[in-house]
Coordinates of C-alpha atoms in Angstrom, one line a residue:
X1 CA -11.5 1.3 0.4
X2 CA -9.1 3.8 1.2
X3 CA -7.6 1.9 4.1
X4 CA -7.8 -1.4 2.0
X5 CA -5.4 -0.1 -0.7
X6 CA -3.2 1.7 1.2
X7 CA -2.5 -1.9 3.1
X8 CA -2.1 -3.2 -0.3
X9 CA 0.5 -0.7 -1.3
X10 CA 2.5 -1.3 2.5
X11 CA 2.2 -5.0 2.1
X12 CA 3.7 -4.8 -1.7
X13 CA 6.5 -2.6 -0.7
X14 CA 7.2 -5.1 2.1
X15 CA 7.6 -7.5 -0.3
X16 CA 9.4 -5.5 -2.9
X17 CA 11.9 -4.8 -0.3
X18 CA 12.3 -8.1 1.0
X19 CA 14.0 -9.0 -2.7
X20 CA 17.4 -11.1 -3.1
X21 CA 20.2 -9.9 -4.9
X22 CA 19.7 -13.4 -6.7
X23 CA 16.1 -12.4 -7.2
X24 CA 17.0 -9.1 -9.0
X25 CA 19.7 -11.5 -11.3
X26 CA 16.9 -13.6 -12.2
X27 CA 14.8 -10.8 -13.6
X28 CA 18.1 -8.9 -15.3
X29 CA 18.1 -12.5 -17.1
X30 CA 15.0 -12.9 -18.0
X31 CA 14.7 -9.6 -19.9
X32 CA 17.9 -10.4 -21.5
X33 CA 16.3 -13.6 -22.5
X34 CA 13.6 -12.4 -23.5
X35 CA 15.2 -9.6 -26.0
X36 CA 17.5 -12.2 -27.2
X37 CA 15.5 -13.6 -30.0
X38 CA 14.4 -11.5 -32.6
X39 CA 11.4 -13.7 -33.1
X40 CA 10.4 -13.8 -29.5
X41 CA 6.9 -12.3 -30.1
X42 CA 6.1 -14.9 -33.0
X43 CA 5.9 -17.6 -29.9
X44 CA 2.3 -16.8 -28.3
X45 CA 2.1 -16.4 -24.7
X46 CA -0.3 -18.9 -23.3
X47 CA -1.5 -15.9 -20.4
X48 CA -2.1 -13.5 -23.2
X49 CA -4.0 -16.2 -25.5
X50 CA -6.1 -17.5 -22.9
X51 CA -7.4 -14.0 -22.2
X52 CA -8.2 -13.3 -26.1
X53 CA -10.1 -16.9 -26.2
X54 CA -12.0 -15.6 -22.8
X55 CA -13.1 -12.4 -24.6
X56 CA -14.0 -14.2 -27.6
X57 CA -16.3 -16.1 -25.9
X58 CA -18.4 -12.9 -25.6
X59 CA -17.0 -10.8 -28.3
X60 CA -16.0 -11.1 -32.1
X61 CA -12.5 -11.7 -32.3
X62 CA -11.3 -12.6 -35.8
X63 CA -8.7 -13.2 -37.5
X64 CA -7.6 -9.6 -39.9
X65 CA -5.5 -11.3 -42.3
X66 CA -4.1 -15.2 -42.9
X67 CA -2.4 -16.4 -39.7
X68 CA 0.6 -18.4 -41.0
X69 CA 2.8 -20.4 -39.0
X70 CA 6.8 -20.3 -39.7
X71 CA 6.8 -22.9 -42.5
X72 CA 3.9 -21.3 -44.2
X73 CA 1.0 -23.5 -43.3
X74 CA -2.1 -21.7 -42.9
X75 CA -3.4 -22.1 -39.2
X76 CA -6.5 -19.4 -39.8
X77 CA -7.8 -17.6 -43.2
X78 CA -8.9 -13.8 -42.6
X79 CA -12.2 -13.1 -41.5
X80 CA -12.4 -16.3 -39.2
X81 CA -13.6 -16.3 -35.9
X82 CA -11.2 -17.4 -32.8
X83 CA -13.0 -20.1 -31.4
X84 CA -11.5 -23.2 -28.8
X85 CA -10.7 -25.4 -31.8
X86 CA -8.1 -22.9 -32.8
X87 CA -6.4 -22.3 -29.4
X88 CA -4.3 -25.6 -29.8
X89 CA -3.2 -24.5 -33.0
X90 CA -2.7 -21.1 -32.0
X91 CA -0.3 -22.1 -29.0
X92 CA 2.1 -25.4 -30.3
X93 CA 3.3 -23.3 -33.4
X94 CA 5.4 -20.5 -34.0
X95 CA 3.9 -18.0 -36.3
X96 CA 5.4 -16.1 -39.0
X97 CA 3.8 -12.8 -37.3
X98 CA 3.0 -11.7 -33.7
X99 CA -0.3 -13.1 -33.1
X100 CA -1.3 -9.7 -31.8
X101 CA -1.0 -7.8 -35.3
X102 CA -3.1 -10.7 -36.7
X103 CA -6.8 -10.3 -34.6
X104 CA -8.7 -7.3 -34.2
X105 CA -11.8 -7.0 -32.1
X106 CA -15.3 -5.7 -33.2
X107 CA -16.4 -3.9 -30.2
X108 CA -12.9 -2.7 -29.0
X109 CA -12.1 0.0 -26.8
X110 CA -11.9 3.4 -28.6
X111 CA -10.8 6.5 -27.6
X112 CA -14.3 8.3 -26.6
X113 CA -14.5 5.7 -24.2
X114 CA -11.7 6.5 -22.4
X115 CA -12.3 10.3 -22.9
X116 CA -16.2 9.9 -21.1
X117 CA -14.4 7.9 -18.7
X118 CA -12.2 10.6 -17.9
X119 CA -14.9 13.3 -17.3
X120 CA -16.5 10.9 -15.3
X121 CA -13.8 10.6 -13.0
X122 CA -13.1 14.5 -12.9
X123 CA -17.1 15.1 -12.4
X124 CA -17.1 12.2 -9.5
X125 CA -13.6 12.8 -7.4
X126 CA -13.5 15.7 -5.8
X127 CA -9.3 15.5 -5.3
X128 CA -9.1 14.6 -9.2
X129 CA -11.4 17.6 -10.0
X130 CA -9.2 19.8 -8.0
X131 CA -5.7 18.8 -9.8
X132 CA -7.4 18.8 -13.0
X133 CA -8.7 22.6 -12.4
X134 CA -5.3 23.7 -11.5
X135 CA -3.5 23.1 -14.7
X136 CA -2.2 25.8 -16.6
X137 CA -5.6 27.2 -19.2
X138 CA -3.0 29.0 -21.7
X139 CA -2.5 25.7 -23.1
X140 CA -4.3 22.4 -24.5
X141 CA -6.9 20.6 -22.0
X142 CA -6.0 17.4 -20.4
X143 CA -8.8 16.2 -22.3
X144 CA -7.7 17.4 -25.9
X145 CA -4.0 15.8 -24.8
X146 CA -6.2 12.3 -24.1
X147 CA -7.9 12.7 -27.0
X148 CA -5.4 13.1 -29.3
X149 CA -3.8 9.4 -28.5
X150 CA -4.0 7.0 -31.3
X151 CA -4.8 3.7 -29.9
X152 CA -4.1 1.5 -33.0
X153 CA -5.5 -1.7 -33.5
X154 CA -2.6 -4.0 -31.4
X155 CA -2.9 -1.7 -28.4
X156 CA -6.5 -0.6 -29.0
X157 CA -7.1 -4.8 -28.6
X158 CA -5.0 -5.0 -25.5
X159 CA -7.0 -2.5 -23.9
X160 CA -10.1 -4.0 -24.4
X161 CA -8.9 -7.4 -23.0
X162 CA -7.9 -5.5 -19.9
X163 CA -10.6 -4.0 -19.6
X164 CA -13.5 -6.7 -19.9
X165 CA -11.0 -8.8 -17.6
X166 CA -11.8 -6.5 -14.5
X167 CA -14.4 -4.6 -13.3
X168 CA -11.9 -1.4 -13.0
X169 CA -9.3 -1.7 -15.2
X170 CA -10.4 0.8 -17.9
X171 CA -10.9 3.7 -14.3
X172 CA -7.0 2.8 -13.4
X173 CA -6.1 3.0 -16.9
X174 CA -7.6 6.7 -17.6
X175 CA -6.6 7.4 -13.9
X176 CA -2.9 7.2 -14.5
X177 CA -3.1 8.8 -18.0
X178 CA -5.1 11.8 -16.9
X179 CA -3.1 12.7 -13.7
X180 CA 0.1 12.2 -15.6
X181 CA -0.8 14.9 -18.3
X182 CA -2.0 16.5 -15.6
X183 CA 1.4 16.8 -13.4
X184 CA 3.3 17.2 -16.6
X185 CA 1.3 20.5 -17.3
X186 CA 2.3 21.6 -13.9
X187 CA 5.7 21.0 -14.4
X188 CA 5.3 22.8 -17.4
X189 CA 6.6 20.2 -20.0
X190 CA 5.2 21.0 -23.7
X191 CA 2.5 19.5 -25.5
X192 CA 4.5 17.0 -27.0
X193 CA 5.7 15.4 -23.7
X194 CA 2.3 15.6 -22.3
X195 CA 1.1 13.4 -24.8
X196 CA 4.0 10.7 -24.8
X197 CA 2.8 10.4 -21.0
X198 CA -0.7 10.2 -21.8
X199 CA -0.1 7.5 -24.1
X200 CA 2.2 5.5 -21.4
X201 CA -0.3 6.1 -18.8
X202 CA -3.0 4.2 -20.6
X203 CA -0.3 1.6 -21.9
X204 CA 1.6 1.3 -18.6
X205 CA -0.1 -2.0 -17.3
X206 CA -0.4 -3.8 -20.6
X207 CA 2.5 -6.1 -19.6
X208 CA 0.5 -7.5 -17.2
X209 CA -1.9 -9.4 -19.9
X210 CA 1.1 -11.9 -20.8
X211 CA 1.6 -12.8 -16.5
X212 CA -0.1 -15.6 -14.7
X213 CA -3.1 -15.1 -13.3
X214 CA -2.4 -16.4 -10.1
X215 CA 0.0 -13.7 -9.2
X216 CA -2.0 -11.2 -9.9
X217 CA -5.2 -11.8 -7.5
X218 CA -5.3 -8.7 -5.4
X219 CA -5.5 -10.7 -1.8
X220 CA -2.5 -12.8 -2.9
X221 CA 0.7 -12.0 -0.8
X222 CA 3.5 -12.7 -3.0
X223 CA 6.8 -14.7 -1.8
X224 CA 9.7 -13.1 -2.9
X225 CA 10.4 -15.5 -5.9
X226 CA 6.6 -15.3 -6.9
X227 CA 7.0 -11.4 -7.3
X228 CA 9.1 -11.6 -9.7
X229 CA 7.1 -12.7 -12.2
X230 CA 4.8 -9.4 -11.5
X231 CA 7.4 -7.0 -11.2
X232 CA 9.0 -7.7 -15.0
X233 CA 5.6 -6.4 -16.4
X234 CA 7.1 -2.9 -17.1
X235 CA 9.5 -4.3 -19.2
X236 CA 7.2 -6.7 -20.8
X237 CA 5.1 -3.7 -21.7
X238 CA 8.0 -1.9 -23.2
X239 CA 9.2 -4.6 -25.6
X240 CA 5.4 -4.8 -26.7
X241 CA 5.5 -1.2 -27.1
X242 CA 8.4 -0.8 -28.9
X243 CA 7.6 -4.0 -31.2
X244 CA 4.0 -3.8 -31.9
X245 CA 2.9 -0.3 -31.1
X246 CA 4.2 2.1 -33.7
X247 CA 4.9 4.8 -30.8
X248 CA 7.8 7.0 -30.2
X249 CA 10.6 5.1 -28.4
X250 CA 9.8 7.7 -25.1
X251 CA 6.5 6.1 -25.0
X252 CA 8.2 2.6 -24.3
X253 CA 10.8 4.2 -22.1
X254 CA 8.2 5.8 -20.0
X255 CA 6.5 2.3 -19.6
X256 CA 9.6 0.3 -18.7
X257 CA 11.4 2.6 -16.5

């Protein structure tokens, strides 16, 4: 409900504000750790791998080229399905590449998905239909801005995960994207702009795939060194961006910042 997330939104600002300066270090730190090693990405994240195994439970997940661990050794040959018996593998060695540009998903998210998703919204929500009929007509729809975004396979994948990992990931996801092109028409930023923001509104929570689970249960009330680990994701989602996704720096910028 209404009431429900604005309580949410309260309690989390409570908590944001109730932040150490040693806290904020901490986080300063970690990102510097975390940029530090070129190869960072070539370690899997045990969060992250533990959601691909639970969508390949239910979904094809393979393997789109040899997955090769940093002396060479084959872990998985093209083609092959994830299944449990790899996870071990997957997680005690380093790999040559990011595990992410080395699965793809069958039934992956796709960009009609998110466009039927967004008429939905505008056709169901009275206040979204309103902002969305108050942009400016002289120029390209909100809709031809969303549809223009090129997914990819990496962030296409990441996508997916979020969205078969909760019931309304894939509604916040075209929620944010849609009312940012939205207010960037209104401020009257060009096409160009409108489509970086598009593409960081859909991307903007991707950081949160690589985070413990346990912080991110929506009734959890998170001390101030548990949030933390939630409030990083931003960053996390830029260094994925910038790393994996192929996108304009701005793109990353507009996640992170």
């Amino acid at each position: 409900s209404l009431e429900r997330y604005r309580g949410f939104c309260k309690t989390s600002w409570l908590t944001a504000v109730a932040w150490t300066n040693k806290t904020r270090k901490l986080i300063c730190l970690e990102s510097i750790a975390m940029n530090k090693d070129d190869n960072y990405l070539n370690s899997v994240n045990k969060h992250f791998l533990d959601k691909v195994m639970n969508l390949a439970e239910n979904e094809d997940v393979a393997a789109s080229e040899d997955i090769f661990d940093s002396r060479g050794m084959k872990l998985i040959s093209k083609g092959s399905k994830l299944a449990s018996e790899t996870q071990e593998k997957l997680i005690v060695h380093k790999l040559r590449k990011p595990l992410e540009t080395c699965i793809e998903v069958e039934s992956g998210i796709r960009i009609d998905a998110l466009l039927t998703e967004a008429k939905r919204l505008v056709d169901g929500i009275e206040s979204i239909s309103h902002i969305f009929g108050s942009v400016d007509r002289g120029t390209a729809s909100p809709f031809d801005i969303l549809g223009r975004c090129q997914l990819g396979n990496v962030m296409g994948m990441m996508l997916t995960i979020a969205d078969r990992g909760g019931e309304a990931a894939m509604t916040h996801t075209v929620l944010v994207s849609l009312l940012s092109i939205c207010l960037a028409n209104k401020l009257g930023l060009p096409e160009k702009e409108q489509s970086t923001l598009a593409m960081a509104g859909l991307l903007h929570d991707i950081g949160e795939l690589y985070i413990d689970p346990k912080f991110m249960r929506p009734q959890k009330r998170l001390l101030p060194h548990e949030w933390r680990h939630v409030i990083v994701h931003p960053k996390i989602g830029q260094m994925l961006i910038k790393e994996l996704g192929h996108y304009p720096d701005a793109v990353g910028n507009a996640v992170g910042n």
